[in-house]
GROMACS .gro file of C-alpha atoms in nm:
model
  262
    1UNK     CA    1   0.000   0.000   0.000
    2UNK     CA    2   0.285   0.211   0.080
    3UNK     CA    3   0.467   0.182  -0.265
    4UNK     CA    4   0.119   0.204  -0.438
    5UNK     CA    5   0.071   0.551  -0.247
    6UNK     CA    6   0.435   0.660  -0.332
    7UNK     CA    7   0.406   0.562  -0.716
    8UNK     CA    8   0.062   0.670  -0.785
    9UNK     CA    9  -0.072   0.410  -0.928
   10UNK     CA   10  -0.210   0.042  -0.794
   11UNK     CA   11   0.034  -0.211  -0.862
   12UNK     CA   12  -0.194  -0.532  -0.719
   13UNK     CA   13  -0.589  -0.645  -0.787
   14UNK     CA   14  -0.721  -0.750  -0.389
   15UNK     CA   15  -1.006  -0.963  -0.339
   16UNK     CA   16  -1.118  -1.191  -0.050
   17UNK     CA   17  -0.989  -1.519  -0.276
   18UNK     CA   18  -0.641  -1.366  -0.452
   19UNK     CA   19  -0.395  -1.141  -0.520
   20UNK     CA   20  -0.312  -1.083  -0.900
   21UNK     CA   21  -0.122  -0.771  -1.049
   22UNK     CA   22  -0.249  -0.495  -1.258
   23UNK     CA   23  -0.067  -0.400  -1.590
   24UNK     CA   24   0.115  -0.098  -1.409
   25UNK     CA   25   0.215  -0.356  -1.157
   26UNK     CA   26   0.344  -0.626  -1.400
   27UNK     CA   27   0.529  -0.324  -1.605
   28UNK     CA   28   0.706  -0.240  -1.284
   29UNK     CA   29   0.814  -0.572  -1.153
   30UNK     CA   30   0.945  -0.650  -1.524
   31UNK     CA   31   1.136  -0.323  -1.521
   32UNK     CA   32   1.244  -0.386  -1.135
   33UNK     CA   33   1.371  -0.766  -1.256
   34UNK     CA   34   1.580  -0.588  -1.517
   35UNK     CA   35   1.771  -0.361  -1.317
   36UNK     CA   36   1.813  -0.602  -0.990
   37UNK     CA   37   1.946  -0.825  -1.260
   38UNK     CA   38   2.206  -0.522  -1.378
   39UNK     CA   39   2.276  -0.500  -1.024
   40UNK     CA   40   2.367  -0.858  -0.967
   41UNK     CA   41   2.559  -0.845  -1.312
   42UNK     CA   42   2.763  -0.520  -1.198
   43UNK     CA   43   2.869  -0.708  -0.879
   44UNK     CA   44   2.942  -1.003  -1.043
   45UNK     CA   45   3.181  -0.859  -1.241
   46UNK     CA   46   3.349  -0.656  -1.023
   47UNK     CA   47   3.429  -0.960  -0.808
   48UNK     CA   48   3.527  -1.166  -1.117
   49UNK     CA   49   3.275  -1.361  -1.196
   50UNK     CA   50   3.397  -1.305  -1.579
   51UNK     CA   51   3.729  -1.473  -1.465
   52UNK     CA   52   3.570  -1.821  -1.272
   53UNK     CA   53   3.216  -1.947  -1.299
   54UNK     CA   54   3.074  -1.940  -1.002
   55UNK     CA   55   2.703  -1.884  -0.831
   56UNK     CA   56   2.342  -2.052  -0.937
   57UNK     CA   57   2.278  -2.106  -1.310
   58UNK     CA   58   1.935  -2.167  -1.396
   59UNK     CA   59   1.876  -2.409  -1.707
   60UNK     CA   60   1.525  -2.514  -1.875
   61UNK     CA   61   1.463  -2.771  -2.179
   62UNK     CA   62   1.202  -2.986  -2.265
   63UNK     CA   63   1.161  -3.301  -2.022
   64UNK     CA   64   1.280  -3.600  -2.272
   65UNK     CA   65   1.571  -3.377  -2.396
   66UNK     CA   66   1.665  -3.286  -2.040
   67UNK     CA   67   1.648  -3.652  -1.862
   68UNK     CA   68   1.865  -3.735  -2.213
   69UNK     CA   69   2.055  -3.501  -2.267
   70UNK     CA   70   2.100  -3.198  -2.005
   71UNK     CA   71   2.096  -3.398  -1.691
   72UNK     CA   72   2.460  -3.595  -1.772
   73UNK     CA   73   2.564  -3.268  -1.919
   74UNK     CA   74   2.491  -3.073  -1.616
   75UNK     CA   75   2.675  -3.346  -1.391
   76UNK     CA   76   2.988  -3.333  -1.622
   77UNK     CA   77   3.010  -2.926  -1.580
   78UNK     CA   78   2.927  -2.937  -1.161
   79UNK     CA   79   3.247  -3.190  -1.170
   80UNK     CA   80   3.473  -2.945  -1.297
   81UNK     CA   81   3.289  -2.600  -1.149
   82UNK     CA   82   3.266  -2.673  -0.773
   83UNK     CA   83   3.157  -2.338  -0.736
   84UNK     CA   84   2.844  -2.356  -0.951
   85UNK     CA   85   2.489  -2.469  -0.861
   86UNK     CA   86   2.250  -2.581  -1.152
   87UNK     CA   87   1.871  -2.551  -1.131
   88UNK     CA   88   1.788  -2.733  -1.421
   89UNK     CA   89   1.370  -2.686  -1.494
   90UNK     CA   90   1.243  -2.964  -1.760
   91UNK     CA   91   0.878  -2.842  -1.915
   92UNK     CA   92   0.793  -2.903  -2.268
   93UNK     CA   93   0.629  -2.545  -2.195
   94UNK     CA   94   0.802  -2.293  -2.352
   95UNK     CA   95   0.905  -2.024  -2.061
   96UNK     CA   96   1.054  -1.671  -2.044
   97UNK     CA   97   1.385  -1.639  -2.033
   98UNK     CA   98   1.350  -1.303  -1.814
   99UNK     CA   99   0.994  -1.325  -1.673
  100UNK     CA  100   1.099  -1.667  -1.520
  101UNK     CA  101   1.470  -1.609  -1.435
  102UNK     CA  102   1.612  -1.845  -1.680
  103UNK     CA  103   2.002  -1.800  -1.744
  104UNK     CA  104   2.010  -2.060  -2.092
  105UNK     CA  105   1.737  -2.222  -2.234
  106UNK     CA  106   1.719  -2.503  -2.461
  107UNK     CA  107   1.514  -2.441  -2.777
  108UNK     CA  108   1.396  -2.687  -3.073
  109UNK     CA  109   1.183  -2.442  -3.261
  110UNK     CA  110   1.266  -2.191  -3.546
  111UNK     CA  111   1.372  -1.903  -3.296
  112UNK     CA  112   1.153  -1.561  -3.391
  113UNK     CA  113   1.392  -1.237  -3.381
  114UNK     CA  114   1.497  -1.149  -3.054
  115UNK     CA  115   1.781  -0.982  -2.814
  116UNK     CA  116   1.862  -1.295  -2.726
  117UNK     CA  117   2.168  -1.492  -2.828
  118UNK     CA  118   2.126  -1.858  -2.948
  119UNK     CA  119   2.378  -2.072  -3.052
  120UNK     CA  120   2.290  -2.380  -3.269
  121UNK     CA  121   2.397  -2.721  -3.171
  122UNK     CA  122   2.206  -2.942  -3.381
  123UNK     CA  123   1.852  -3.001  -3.554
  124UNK     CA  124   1.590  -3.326  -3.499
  125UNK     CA  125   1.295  -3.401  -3.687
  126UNK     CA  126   0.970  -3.547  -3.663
  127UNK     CA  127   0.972  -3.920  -3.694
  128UNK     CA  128   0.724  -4.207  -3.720
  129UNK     CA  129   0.806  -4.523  -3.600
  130UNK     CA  130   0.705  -4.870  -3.542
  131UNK     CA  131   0.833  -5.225  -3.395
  132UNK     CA  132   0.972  -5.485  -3.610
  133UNK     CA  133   0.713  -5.706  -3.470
  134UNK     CA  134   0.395  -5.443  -3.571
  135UNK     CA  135   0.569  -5.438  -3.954
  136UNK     CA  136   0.629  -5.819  -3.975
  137UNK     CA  137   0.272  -5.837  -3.878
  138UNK     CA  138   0.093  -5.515  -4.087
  139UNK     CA  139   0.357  -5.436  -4.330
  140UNK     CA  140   0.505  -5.120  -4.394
  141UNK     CA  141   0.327  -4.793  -4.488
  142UNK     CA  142   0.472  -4.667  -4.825
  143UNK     CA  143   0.284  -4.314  -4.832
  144UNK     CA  144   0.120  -4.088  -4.603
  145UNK     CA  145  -0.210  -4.207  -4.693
  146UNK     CA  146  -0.159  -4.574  -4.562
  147UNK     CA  147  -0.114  -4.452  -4.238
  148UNK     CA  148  -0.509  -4.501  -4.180
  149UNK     CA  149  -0.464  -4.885  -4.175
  150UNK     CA  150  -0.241  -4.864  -3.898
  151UNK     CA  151  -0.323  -4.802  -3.482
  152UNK     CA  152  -0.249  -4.466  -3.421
  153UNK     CA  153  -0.046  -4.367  -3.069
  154UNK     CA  154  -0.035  -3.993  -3.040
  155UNK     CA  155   0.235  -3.825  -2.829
  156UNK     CA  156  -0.029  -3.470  -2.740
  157UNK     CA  157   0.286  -3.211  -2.642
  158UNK     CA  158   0.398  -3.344  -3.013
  159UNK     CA  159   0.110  -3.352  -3.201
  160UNK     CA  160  -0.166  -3.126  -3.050
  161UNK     CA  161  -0.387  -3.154  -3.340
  162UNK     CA  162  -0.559  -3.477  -3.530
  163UNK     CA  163  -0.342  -3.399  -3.814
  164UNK     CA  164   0.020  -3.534  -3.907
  165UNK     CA  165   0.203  -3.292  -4.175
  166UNK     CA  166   0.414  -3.410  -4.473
  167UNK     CA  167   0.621  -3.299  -4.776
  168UNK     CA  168   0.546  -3.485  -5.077
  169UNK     CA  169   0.772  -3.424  -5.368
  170UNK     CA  170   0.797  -3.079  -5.272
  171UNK     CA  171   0.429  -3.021  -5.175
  172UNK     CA  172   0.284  -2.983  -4.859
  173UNK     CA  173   0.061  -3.308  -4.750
  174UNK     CA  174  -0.182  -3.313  -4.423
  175UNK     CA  175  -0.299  -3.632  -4.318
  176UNK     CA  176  -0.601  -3.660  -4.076
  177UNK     CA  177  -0.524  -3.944  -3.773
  178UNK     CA  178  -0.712  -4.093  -3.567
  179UNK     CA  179  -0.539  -4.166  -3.284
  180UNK     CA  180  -0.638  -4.491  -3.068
  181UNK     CA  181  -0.401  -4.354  -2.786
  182UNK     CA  182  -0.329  -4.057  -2.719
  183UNK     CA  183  -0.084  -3.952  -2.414
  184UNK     CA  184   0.091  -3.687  -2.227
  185UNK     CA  185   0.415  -3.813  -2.241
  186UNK     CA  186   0.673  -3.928  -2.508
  187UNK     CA  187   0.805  -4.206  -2.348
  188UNK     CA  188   0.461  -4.355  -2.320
  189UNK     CA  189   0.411  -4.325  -2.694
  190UNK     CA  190   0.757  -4.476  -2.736
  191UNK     CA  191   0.714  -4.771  -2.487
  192UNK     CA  192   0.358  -4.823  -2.642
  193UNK     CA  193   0.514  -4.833  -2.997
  194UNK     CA  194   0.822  -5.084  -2.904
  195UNK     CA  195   0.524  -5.296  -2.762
  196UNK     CA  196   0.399  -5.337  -3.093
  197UNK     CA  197   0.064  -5.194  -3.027
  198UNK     CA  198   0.087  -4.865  -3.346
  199UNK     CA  199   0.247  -4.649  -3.486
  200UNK     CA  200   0.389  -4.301  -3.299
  201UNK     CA  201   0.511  -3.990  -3.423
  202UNK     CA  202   0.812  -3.807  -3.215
  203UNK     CA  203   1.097  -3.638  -3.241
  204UNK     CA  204   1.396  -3.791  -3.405
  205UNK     CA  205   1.690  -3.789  -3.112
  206UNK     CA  206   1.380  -3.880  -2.889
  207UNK     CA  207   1.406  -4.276  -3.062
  208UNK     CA  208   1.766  -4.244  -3.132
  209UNK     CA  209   1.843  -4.527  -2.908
  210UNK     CA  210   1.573  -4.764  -2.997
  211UNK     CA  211   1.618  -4.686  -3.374
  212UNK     CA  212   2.042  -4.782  -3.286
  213UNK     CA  213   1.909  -5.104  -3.125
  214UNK     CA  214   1.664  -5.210  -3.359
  215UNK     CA  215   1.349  -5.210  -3.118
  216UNK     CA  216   1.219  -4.950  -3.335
  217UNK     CA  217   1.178  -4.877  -3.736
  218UNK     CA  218   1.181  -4.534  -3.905
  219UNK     CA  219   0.941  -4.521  -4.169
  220UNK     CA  220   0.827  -4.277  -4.403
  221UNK     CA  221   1.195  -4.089  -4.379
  222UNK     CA  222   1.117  -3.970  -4.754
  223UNK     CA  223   0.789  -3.776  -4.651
  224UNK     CA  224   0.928  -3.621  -4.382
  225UNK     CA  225   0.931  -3.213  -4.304
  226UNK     CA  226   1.243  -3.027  -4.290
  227UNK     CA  227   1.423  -3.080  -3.962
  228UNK     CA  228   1.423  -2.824  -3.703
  229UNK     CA  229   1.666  -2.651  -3.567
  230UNK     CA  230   1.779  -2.682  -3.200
  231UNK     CA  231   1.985  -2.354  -2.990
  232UNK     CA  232   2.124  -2.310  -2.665
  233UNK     CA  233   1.992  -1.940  -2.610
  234UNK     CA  234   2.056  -1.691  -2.293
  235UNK     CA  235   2.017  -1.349  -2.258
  236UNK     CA  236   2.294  -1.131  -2.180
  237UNK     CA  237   2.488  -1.169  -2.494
  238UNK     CA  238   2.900  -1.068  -2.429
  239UNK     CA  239   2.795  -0.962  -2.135
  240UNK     CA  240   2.733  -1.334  -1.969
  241UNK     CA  241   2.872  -1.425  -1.705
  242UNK     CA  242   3.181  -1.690  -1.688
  243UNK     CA  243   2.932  -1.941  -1.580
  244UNK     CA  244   2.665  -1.873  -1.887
  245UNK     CA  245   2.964  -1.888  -2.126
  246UNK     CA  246   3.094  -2.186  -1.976
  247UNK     CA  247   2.791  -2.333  -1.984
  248UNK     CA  248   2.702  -2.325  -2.306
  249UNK     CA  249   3.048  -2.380  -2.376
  250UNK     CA  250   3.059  -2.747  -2.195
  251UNK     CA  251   2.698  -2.780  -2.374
  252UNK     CA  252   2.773  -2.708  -2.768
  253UNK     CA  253   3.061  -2.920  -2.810
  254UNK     CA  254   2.886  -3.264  -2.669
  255UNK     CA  255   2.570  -3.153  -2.841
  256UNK     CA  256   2.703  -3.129  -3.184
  257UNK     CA  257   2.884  -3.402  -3.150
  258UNK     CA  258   2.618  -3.629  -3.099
  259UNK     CA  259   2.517  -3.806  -3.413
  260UNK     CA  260   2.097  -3.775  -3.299
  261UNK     CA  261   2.148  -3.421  -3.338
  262UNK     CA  262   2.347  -3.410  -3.639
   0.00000   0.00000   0.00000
C-alpha cells in the first residue's frame, strides 16, 4: 500500500480469494527484474565472476531432452565448477527467459527475432516409427495415406492436433489421424510403440536409441518435413557471465557431436 501511495498508481488487484497484479504492476516488476538483474551483473563482475564461474545457473529444456541429454551434461560441468549450482527446470512449456529467471534455455523451434543470443547445436525431426514385430505383422506404410490402416499412438505435447504434416515431392501433405491412444508423455508413446501396439510420431533424437538397437523402425523418412533446428539461447549476450559462457560452452561441443542431433 505504501509503494502504491508513493508511485501513484495500484500495482496489485485485492479480493477476499487472490492477489493478481495490474498491468502498471506487471510493467514495474518487469522493469524492477531488469535492473536487480544489472545489479547482480555489476557485482558479479566486479568480483570476477567473468574470470571463474561461479554462483546458481538456472537451465530449462524440454523433459525427454533434459532426462537425455541436459541432466549428464549438467553433472559433467558441476564436476569441474565446484563453485556452480544448476537448477535445471524440464517443461515441454516454452518459458521466459527473463519473466521466469532463466540464465540458458534449450530451444527446438525456429527461434523468432529477438535480443537474445542462441547458438545452434544441432537439428531433430519429426519421426514415425514402429516395432519390427507391428511391420512383420501389418507391413510397412509406403505413403502418407496408408497410415489409416495402422493403430495410431499420439504423443499430445507433439502432435496437439488430429493432423500429421508431410512434404510430398515438394508439396505440402496433411494427413487426418485418428489416434487410438493418445498420451501426455513421449516415453509412453515410445514404450507403447516398441510394444507393438501402433504407430507413434516423435521427435527424431527422442528414438535415437531404440532406432540404434533395432526395437524401433523409421518409416516414411522420404515424406518427412524439414528438420528443425535446435539452440542453446541466454540473454545477456557478451555480457554473460563466466558461468553462462561456460555453460554453453561445456553444452555445444557434446551436443554437436552427438550423431541424434546431427
Amino acid at each position: 500500500t505504501a509503494l502504491e501511495q508513493r508511485i501513484g498508481a495500484p500495482l496489485l488487484v485485492r479480493t477476499t480469494r487472490s492477489v493478481t497484479l495490474t498491468d502498471a504492476g506487471r510493467r514495474y516488476l518487469d522493469e524492477c527484474r531488469r535492473l536487480l538483474a544489472a545489479i547482480a551483473e555489476a557485482e558479479e563482475h566486479a568480483a570476477g565472476a567473468h574470470a571463474k564461474p561461479h554462483g546458481t545457473l538456472t537451465v530449462t529444456a524440454p523433459v525427454l531432452f533434459g532426462q537425455m541429454y541436459m541432466v549428464p551434461l549438467a553433472l559433467r560441468f558441476l564436476d569441474l565448477h565446484a563453485d556452480v549450482r544448476i537448477r535445471l527446470r524440464l517443461s515441454d512449456r516454452v518459458v521466459s527467459l527473463v519473466e521466469d529467471g532463466i540464465d540458458v534455455a534449450l530451444r527446438i523451434s525456429e527461434l523468432a527475432d529477438s535480443s537474445m543470443v542462441a547458438v545452434r547445436v544441432g537439428a531433430v525431426r519429426r519421426v514415425i516409427c514402429a516395432s519390427p514385430a507391428l511391420i512383420e505383422r501389418e507391413g510397412v506404410p509406403r505413403t502418407p495415406d496408408e497410415l489409416a490402416r495402422f493403430r495410431i499412438v499420439a504423443a499430445a505435447n507433439v502432435t496437439p492436433s488430429t493432423e500429421w504434416r508431410f512434404v510430398d515431392r515438394g508439396q505440402p501433405l496433411a494427413i487426418r489421424i485418428e489416434p487410438v491412444l493418445a498420451v501426455t508423455s513421449n516415453r509412453a508413446a515410445i514404450a507403447a510403440a516398441e510394444r507393438g501396439f501402433g504407430l507413434t510420431r516423435v521427435m527424431s533424437y527422442q528414438v535415437a536409441p531404440q532406432l540404434a538397437a533395432g526395437s524401433l523402425v523409421r518409416l516414411l523418412a522420404d515424406f518427412e518435413l524439414p528438420p528443425v533446428p535446435a539452440h542453446l539461447v541466454y540473454a545477456q549476450g557478451r555480457q554473460a557471465s563466466a558461468k553462462v559462457r561456460a555453460f554453453v560452452d561445456h553444452c555445444a561441443a557434446a551436443l554437436r557431436g552427438d550423431p541424434a542431433l546431427g
